[in-house]
PDB file of C-alpha atoms in Angstrom:
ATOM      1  CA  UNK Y   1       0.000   0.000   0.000  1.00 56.00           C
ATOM      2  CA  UNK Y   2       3.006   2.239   0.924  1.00 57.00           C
ATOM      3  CA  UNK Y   3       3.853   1.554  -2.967  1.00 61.00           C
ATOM      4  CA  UNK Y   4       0.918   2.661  -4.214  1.00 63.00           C
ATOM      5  CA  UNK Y   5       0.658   5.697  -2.163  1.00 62.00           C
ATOM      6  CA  UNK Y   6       4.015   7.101  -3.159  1.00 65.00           C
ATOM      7  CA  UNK Y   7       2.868   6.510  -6.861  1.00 66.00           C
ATOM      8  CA  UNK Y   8      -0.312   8.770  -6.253  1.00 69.00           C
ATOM      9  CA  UNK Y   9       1.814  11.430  -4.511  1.00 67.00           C
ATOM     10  CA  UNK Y  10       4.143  11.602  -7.540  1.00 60.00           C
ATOM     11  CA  UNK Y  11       1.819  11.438  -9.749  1.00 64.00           C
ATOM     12  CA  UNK Y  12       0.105  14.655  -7.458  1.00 63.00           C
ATOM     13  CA  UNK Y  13       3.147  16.511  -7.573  1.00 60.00           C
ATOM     14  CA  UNK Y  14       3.784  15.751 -11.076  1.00 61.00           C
ATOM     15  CA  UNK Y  15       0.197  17.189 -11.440  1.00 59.00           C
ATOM     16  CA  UNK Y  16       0.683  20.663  -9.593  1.00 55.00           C
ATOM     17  CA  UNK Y  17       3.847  21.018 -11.452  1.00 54.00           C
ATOM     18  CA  UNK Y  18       2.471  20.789 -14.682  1.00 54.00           C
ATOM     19  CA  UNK Y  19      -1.090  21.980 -14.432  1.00 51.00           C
ATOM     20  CA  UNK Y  20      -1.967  25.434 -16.109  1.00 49.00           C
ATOM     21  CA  UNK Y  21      -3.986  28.240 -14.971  1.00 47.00           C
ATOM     22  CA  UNK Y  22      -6.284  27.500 -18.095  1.00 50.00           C
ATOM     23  CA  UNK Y  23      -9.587  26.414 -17.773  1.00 58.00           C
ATOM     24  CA  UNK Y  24     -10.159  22.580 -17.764  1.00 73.00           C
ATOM     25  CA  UNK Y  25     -12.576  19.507 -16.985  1.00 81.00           C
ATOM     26  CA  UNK Y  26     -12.469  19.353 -13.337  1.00 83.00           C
ATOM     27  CA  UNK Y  27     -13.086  15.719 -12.325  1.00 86.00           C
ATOM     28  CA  UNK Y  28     -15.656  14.966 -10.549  1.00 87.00           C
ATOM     29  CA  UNK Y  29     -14.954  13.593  -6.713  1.00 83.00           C
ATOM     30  CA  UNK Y  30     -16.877  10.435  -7.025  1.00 88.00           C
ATOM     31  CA  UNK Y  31     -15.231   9.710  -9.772  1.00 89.00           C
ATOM     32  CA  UNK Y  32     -12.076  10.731  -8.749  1.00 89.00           C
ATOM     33  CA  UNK Y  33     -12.595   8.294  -5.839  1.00 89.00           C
ATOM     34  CA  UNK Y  34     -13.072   5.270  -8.319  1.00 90.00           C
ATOM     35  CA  UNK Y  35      -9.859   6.430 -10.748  1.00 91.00           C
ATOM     36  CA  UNK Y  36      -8.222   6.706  -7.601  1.00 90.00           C
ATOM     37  CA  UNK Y  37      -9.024   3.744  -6.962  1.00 91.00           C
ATOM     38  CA  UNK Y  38      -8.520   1.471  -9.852  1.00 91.00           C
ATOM     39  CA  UNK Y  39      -5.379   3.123  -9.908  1.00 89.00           C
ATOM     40  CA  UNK Y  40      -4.326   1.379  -6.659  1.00 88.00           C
ATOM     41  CA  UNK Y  41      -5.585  -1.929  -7.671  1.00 89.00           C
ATOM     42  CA  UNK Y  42      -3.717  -1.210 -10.923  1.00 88.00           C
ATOM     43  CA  UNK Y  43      -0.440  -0.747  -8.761  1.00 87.00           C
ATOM     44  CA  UNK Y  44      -1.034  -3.485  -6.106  1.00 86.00           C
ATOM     45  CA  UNK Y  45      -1.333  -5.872  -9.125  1.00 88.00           C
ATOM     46  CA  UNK Y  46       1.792  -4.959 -10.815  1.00 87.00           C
ATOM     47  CA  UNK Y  47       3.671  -4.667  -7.522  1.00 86.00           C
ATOM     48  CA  UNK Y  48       2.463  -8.370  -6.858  1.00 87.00           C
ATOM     49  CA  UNK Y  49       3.634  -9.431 -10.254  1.00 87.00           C
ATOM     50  CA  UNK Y  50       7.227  -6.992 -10.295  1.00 85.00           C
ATOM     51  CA  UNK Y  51       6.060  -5.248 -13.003  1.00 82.00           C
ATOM     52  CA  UNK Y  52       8.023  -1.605 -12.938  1.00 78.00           C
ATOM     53  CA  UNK Y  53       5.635   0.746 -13.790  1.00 73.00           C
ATOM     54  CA  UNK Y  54       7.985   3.323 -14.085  1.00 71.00           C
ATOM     55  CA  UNK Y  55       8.196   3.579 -17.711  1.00 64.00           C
ATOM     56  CA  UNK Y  56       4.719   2.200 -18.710  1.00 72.00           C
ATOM     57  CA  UNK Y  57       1.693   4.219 -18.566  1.00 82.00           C
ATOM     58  CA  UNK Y  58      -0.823   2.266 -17.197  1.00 86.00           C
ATOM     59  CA  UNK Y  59      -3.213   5.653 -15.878  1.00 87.00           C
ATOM     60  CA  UNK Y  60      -4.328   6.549 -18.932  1.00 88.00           C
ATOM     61  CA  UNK Y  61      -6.727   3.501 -20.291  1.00 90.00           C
ATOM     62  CA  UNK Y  62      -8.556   4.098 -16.567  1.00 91.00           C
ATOM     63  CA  UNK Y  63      -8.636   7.736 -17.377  1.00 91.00           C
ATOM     64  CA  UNK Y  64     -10.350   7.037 -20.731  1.00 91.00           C
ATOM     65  CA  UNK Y  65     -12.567   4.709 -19.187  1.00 91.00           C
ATOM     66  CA  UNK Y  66     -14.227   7.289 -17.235  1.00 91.00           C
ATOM     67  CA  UNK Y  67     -14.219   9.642 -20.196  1.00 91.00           C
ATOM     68  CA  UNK Y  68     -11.148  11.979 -18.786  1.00 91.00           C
ATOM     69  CA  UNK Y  69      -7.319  12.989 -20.158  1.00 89.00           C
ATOM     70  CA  UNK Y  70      -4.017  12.906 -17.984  1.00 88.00           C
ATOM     71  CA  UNK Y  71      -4.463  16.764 -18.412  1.00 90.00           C
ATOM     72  CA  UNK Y  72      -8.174  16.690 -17.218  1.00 89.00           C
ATOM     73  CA  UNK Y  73      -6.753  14.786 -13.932  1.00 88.00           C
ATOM     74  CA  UNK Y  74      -3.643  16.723 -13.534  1.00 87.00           C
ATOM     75  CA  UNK Y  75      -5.932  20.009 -13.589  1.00 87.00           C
ATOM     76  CA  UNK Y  76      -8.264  18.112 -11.001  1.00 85.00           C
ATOM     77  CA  UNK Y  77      -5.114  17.867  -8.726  1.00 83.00           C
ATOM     78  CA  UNK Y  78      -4.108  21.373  -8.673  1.00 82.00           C
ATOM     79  CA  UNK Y  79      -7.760  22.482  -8.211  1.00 80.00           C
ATOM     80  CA  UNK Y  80      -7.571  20.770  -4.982  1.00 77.00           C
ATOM     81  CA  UNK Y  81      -5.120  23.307  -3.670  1.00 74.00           C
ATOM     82  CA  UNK Y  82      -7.534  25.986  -4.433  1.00 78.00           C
ATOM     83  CA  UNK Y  83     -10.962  24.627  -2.667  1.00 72.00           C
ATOM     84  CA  UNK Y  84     -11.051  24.830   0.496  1.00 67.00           C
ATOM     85  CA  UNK Y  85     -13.865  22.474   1.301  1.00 67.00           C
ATOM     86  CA  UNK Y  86     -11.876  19.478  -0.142  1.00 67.00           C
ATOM     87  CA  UNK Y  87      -8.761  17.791   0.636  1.00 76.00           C
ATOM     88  CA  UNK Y  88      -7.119  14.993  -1.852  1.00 77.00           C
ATOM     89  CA  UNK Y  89      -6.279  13.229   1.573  1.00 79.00           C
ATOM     90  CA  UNK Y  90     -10.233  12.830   1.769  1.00 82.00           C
ATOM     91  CA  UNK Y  91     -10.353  11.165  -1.920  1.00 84.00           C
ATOM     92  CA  UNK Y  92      -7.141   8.839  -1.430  1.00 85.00           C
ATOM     93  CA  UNK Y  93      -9.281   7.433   2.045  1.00 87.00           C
ATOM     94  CA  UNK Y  94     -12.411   6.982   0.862  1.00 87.00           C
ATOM     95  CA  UNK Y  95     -10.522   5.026  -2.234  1.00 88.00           C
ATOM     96  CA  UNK Y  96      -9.114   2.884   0.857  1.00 89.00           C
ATOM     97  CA  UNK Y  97     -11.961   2.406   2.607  1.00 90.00           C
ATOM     98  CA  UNK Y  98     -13.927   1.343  -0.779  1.00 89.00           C
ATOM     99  CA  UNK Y  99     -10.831  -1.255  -1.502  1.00 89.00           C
ATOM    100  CA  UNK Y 100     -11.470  -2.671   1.589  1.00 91.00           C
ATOM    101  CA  UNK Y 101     -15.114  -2.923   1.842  1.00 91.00           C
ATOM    102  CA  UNK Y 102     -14.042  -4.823  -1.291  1.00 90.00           C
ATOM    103  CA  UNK Y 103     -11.704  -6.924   0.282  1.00 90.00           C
ATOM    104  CA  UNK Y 104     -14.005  -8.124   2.853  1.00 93.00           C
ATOM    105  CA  UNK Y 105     -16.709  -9.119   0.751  1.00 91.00           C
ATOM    106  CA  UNK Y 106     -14.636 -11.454  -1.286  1.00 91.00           C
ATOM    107  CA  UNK Y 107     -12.755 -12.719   1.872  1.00 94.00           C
ATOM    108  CA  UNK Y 108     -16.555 -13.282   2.646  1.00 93.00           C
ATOM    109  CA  UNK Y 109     -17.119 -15.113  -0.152  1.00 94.00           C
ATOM    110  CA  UNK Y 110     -13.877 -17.362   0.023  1.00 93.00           C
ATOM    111  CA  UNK Y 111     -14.480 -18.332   2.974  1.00 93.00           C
ATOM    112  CA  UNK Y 112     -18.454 -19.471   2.081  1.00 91.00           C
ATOM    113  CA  UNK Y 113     -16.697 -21.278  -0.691  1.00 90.00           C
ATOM    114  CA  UNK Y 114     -14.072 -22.489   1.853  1.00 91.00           C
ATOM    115  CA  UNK Y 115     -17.330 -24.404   3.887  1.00 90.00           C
ATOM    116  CA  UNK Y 116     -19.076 -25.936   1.013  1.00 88.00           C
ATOM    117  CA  UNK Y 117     -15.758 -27.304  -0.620  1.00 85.00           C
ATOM    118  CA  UNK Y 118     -15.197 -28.719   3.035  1.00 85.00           C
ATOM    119  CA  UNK Y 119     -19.089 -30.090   3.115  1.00 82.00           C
ATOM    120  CA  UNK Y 120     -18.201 -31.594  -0.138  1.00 79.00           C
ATOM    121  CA  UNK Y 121     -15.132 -33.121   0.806  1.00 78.00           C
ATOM    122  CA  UNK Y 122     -17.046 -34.657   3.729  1.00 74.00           C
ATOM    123  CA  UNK Y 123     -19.449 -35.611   2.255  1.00 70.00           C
ATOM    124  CA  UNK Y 124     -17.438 -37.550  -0.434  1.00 65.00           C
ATOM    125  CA  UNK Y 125     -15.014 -39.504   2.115  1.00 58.00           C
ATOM    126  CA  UNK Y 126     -18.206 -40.716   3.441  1.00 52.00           C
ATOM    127  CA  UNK Y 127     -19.588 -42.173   0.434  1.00 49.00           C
ATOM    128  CA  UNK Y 128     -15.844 -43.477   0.281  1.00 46.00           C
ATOM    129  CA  UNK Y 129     -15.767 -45.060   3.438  1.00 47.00           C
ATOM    130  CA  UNK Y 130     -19.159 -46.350   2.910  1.00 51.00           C
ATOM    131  CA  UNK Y 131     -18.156 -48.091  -0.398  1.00 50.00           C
ATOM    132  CA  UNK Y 132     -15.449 -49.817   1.309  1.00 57.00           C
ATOM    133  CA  UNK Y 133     -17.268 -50.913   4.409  1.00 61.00           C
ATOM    134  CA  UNK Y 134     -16.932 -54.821   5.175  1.00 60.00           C
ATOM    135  CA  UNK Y 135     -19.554 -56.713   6.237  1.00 66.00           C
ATOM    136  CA  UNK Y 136     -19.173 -59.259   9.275  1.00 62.00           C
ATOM    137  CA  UNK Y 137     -21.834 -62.268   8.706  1.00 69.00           C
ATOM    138  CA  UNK Y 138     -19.804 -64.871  11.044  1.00 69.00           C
ATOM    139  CA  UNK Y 139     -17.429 -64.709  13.848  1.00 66.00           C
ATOM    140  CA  UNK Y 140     -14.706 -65.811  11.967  1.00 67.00           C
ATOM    141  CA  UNK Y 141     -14.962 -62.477   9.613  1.00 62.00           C
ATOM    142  CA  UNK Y 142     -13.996 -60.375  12.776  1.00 63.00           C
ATOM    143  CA  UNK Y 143     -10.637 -61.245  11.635  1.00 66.00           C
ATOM    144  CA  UNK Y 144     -10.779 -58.361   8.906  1.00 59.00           C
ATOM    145  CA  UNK Y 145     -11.828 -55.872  11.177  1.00 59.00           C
ATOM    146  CA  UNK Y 146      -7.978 -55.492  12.284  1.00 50.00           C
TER     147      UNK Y 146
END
């Protein structure tokens, strides 16, 4: 996560830097929460595969999903500066709560898939066990009990 943060700080600085006076598409913050987002899962998934993402650009197909440029998100990121009402801090956390509100439901779901596939498997070495039960019909058969 510390990976991922330091990404979205360069990428914040990189933004105030280069952003313009000049009017632009603001972002909007809900869906600057979900870029922001996608753009952590997008890191935590190269980070878990050591993929460098230095030198690819892996931002901009989320941007254009959502209908946005780099430009329209850098100019989002210096806005920030100048409204006092928001703070980028408040869009990276509700990002991190979101991703894990995620993360619970499918740990959730794992672990419901974890109990049936344990049903299942006990259910199975029963039918096993019951397949290769021996029958005792005299006293002498007691012999295959050990």
């Amino acid at each position: 996560m510390k990976y991922a943060c330091k990404h979205i700080i360069l990428l914040a600085v990189a933004a105030l830097a280069l952003a313009g006076c000049s009017k632009k598409t603001v972002i909007p913050d809900k869906d600057l929460e979900r870029i922001t987002r996608e753009m952590f899962l997008t890191n935590a998934v190269a980070q878990q595969k050591h993929i460098h993402t230095d030198s690819l650009d892996v931002y901009t197909p989320i941007l254009e999903r959502y209908g946005y440029t780099q430009e329209d998100f850098f100019n989002t990121l210096a806005n920030f500066q100048k409204r006092k009402s928001a703070r980028l801090s408040d869009i990276i956390e509700s990002s991190i709560a979101s991703l894990e509100s995620l993360s619970e439901g499918l740990e959730r779901k794992l672990r419901n898939l974890a109990y049936v596939d344990s049903l299942a498997k006990a259910e199975c070495s029963k039918e096993v066990l019951w397949v290769e039960k021996v029958e005792v019909n005299r006293f002498k058969d007691t012999a295959k009990l050990h």
